[in-house]
CSV table of C-alpha atoms in Angstrom, one decimal:
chain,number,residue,atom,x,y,z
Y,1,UNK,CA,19.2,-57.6,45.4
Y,2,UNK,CA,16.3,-57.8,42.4
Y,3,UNK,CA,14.0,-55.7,45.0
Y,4,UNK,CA,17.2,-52.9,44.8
Y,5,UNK,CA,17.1,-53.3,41.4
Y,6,UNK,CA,13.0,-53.9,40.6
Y,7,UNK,CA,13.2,-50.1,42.7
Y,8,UNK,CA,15.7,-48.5,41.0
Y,9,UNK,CA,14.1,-49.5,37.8
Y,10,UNK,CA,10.6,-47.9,39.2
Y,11,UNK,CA,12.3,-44.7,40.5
Y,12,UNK,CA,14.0,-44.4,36.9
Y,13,UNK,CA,10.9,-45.0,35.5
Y,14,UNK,CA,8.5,-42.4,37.2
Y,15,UNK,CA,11.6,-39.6,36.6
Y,16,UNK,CA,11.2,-40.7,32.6
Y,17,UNK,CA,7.9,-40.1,32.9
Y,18,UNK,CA,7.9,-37.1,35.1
Y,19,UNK,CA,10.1,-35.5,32.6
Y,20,UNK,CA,8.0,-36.6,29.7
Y,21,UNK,CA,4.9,-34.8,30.8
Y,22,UNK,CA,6.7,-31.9,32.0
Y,23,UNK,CA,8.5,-32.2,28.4
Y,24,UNK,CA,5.0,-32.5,26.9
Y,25,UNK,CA,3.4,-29.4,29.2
Y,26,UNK,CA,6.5,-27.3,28.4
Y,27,UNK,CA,5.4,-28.2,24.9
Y,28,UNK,CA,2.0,-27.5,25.0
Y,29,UNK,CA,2.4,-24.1,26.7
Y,30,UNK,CA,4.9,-23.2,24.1
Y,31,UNK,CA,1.8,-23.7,21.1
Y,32,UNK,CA,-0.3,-22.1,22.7
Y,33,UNK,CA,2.0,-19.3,23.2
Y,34,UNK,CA,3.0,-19.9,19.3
Y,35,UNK,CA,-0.5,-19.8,18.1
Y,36,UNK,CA,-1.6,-16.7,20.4
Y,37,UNK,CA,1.5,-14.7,18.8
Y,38,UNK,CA,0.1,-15.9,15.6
Y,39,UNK,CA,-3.4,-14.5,15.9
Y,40,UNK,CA,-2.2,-11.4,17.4
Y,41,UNK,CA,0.2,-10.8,14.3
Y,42,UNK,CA,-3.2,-11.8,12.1
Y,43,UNK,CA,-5.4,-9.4,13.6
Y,44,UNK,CA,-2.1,-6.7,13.1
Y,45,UNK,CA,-2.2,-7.3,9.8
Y,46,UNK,CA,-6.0,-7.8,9.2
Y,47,UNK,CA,-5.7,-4.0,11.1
Y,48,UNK,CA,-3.2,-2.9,8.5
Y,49,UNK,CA,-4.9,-3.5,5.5
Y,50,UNK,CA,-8.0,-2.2,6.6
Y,51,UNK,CA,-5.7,1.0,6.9
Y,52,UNK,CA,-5.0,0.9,3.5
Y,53,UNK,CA,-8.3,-0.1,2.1
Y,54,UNK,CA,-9.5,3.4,3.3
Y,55,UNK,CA,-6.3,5.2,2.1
Y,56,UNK,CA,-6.2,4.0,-1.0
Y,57,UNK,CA,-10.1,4.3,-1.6
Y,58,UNK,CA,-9.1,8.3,-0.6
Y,59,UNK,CA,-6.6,8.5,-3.2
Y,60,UNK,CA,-8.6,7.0,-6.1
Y,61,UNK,CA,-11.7,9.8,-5.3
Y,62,UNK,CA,-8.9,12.1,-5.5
Y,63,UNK,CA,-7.6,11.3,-8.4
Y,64,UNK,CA,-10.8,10.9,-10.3
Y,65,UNK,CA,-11.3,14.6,-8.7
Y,66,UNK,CA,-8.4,15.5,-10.8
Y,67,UNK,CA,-8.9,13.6,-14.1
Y,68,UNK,CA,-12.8,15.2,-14.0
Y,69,UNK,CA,-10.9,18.6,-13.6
Y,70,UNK,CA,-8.5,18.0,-16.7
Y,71,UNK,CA,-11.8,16.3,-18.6
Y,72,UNK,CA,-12.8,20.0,-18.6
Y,73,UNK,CA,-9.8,22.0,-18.6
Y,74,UNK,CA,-7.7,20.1,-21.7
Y,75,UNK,CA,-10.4,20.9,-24.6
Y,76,UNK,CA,-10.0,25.0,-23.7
Y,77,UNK,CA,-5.9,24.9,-23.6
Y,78,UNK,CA,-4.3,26.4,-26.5
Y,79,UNK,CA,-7.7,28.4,-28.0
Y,80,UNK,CA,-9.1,31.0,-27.4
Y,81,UNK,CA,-11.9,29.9,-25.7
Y,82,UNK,CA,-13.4,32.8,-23.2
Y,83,UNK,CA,-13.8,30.2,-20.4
Y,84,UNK,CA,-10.0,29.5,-20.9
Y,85,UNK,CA,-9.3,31.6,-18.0
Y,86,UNK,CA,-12.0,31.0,-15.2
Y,87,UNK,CA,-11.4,27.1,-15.5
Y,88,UNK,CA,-7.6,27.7,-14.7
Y,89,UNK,CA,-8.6,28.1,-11.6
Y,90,UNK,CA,-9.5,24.6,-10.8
Y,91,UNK,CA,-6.3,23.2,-12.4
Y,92,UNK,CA,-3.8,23.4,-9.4
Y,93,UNK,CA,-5.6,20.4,-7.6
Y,94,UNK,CA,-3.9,18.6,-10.6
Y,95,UNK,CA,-0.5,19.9,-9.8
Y,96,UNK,CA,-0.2,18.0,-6.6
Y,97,UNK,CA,0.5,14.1,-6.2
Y,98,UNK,CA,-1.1,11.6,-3.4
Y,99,UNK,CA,1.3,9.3,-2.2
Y,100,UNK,CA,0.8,6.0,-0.8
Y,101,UNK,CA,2.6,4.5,2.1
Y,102,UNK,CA,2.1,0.9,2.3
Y,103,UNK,CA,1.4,-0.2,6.4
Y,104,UNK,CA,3.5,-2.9,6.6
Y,105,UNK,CA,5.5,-2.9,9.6
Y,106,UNK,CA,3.6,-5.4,11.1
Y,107,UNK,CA,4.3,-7.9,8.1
Y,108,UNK,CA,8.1,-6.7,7.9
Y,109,UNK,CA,8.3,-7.5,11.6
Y,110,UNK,CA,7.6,-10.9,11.1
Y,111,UNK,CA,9.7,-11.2,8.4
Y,112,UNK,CA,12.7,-9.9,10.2
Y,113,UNK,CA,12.0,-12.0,13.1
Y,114,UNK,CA,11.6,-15.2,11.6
Y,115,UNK,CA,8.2,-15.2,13.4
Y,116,UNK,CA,6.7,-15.5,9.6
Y,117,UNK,CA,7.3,-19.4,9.8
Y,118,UNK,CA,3.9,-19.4,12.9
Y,119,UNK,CA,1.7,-19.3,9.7
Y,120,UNK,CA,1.5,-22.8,8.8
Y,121,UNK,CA,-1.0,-22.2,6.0
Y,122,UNK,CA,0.8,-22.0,3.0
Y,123,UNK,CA,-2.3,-20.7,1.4
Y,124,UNK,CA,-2.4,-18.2,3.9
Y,125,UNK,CA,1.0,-17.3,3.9
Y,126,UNK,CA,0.9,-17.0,0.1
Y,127,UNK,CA,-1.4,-14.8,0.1
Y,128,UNK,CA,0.0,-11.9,2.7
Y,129,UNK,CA,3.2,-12.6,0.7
Y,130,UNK,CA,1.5,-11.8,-2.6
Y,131,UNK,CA,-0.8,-8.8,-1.1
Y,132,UNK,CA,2.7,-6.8,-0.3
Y,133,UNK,CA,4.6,-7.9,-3.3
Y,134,UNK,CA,1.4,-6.8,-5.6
Y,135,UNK,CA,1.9,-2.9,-3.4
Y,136,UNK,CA,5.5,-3.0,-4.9
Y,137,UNK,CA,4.2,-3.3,-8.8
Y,138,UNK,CA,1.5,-1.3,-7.9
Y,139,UNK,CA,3.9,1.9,-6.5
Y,140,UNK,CA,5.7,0.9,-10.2
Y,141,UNK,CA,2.6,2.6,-11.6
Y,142,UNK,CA,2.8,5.2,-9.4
Y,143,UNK,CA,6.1,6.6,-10.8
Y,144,UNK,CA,4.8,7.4,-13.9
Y,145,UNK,CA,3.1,10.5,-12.5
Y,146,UNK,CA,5.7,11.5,-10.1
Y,147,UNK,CA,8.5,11.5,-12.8
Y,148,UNK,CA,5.9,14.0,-14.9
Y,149,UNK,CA,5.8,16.3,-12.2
Y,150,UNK,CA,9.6,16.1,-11.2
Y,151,UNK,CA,10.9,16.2,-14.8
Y,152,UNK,CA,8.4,18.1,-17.2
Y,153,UNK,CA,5.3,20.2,-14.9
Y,154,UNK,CA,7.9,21.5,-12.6
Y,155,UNK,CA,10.3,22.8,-15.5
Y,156,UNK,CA,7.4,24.2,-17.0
Y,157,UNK,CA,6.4,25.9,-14.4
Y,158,UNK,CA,9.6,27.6,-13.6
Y,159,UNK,CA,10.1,28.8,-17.3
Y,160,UNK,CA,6.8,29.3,-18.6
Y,161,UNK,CA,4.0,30.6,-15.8
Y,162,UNK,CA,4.0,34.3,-15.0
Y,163,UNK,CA,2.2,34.7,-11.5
Y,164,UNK,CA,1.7,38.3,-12.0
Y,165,UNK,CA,0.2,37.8,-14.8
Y,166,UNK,CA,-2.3,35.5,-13.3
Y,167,UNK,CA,-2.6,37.8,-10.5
Y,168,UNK,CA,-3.8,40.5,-12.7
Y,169,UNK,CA,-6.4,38.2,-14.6
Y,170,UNK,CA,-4.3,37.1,-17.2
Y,171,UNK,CA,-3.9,33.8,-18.6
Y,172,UNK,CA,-0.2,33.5,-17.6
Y,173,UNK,CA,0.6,30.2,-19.2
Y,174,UNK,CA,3.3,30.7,-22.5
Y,175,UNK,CA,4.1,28.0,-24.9
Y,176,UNK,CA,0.3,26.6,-24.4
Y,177,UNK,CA,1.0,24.0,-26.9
Y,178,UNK,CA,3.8,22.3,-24.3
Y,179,UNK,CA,1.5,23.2,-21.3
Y,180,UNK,CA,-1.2,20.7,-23.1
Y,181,UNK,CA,1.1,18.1,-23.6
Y,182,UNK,CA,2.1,17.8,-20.3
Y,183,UNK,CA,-1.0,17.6,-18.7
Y,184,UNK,CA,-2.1,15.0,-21.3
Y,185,UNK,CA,0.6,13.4,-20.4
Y,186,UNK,CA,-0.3,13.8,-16.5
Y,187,UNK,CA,-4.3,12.5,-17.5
Y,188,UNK,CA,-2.7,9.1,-18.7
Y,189,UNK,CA,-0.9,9.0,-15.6
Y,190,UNK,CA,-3.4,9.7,-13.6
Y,191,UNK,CA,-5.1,6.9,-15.1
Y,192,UNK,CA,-2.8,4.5,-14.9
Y,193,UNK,CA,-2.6,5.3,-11.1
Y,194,UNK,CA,-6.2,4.8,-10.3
Y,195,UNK,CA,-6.3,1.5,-12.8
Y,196,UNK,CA,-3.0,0.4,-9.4
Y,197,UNK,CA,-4.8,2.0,-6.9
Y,198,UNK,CA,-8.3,0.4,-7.6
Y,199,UNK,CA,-6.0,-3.0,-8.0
Y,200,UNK,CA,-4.6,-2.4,-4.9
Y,201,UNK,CA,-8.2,-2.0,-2.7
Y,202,UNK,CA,-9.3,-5.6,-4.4
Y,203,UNK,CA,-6.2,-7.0,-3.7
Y,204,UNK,CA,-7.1,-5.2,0.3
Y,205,UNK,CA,-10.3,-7.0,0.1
Y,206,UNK,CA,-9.2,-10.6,-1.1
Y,207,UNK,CA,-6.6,-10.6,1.8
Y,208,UNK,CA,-9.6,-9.4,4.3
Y,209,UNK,CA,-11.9,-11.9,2.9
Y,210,UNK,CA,-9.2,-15.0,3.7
Y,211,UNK,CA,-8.4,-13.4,7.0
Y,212,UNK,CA,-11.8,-13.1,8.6
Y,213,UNK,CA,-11.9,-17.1,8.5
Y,214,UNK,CA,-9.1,-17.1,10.9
């Protein structure tokens, strides 16, 4: 009877421990899995913001581009300067806007997911969660100009520019003294987008910087 029972024992012992190593491989195969999933969604984002380094280091050179054009065309609006006309020429570059489109799908996919919770680095995580919240107060800045060209240059334009005028070598712009004071306007805007835009690539480069340790 105590051999029965010294061998039950023994065969219930070897399942508890057969099932605790099998427990503990499971386990082990499921961190690896955990912590490959996290280094791929690392070097996604690391990818992502590379992305956006580059576009927004394009849209800054453009819009110094366009504040140098309105450094040289404001002075000459509303006199009667003779270069008045021949610098006009250069001002439509001004009259378009350079959007930025933050690439975040990778970071709203692991939001979505719940697969956030893989970074255990709560420096780490505070940081990617700061990078994309700074783009949103950064876009703020952005507004300013697009409401100037929805609201005031494209009004003007419609009510003041005569194209044939310009066509035939005319000046073509009426009501100069509005005209000057909207693209004032658009130079402080401009401005105030490159001051966010060159945030933004710092903010890109202090998220690279803690990334590359990982």
């Amino acid at each position: 009877m105590k051999k029965e029972i010294r061998y039950a024992l023994g065969e219930i012992l070897i399942v508890i421990v057969g099932i605790s190593i099998a427990f503990s491989m499971n386990k082990c195969a499921d961190n690896k899995k955990d912590e490959t999933l996290k280094q791929q969604y690392l070097e996604n984002i690391k990818s992502d913001i590379e992305i956006d380094k580059n576009n927004l280091e394009s849209i800054s050179q453009s819009i110094g581009s366009k504040i140098e054009v309105l450094r040289e065309v404001l002075p000459l609006i509303n006199t009667d300067s003779p270069e008045k006309r021949s610098k006009m020429n250069t001002i439509y570059s001004v009259f378009t806007s350079t959007d930025f489109f933050p690439k975040d799908v990778t970071y709203q996919t692991m939001i979505n997911s719940g697969d956030f919770k893989l970074i255990d680095d709560f420096d780490l995580k505070a940081a990617i969660e700061t990078h994309y919240a700074n783009y949103q107060i950064m876009l703020k800045d952005y507004e300013r100009l697009d409401i100037i060209h929805k609201e005031y240059l494209g009004k003007y334009m419609i009510e003041n520019a005569d194209f044939d005028a310009m066509r035939q070598g005319q000046f073509g712009y009426s009501n100069e003294k509005l005209f000057k004071n909207i693209l004032q306007s658009i130079n402080g805007a401009l401005m105030i987008k490159k001051n966010a835009t060159n945030r933004g690539i710092k903010n890109c480069d202090s998220l690279l910087s803690i990334l590359n340790t990982y």
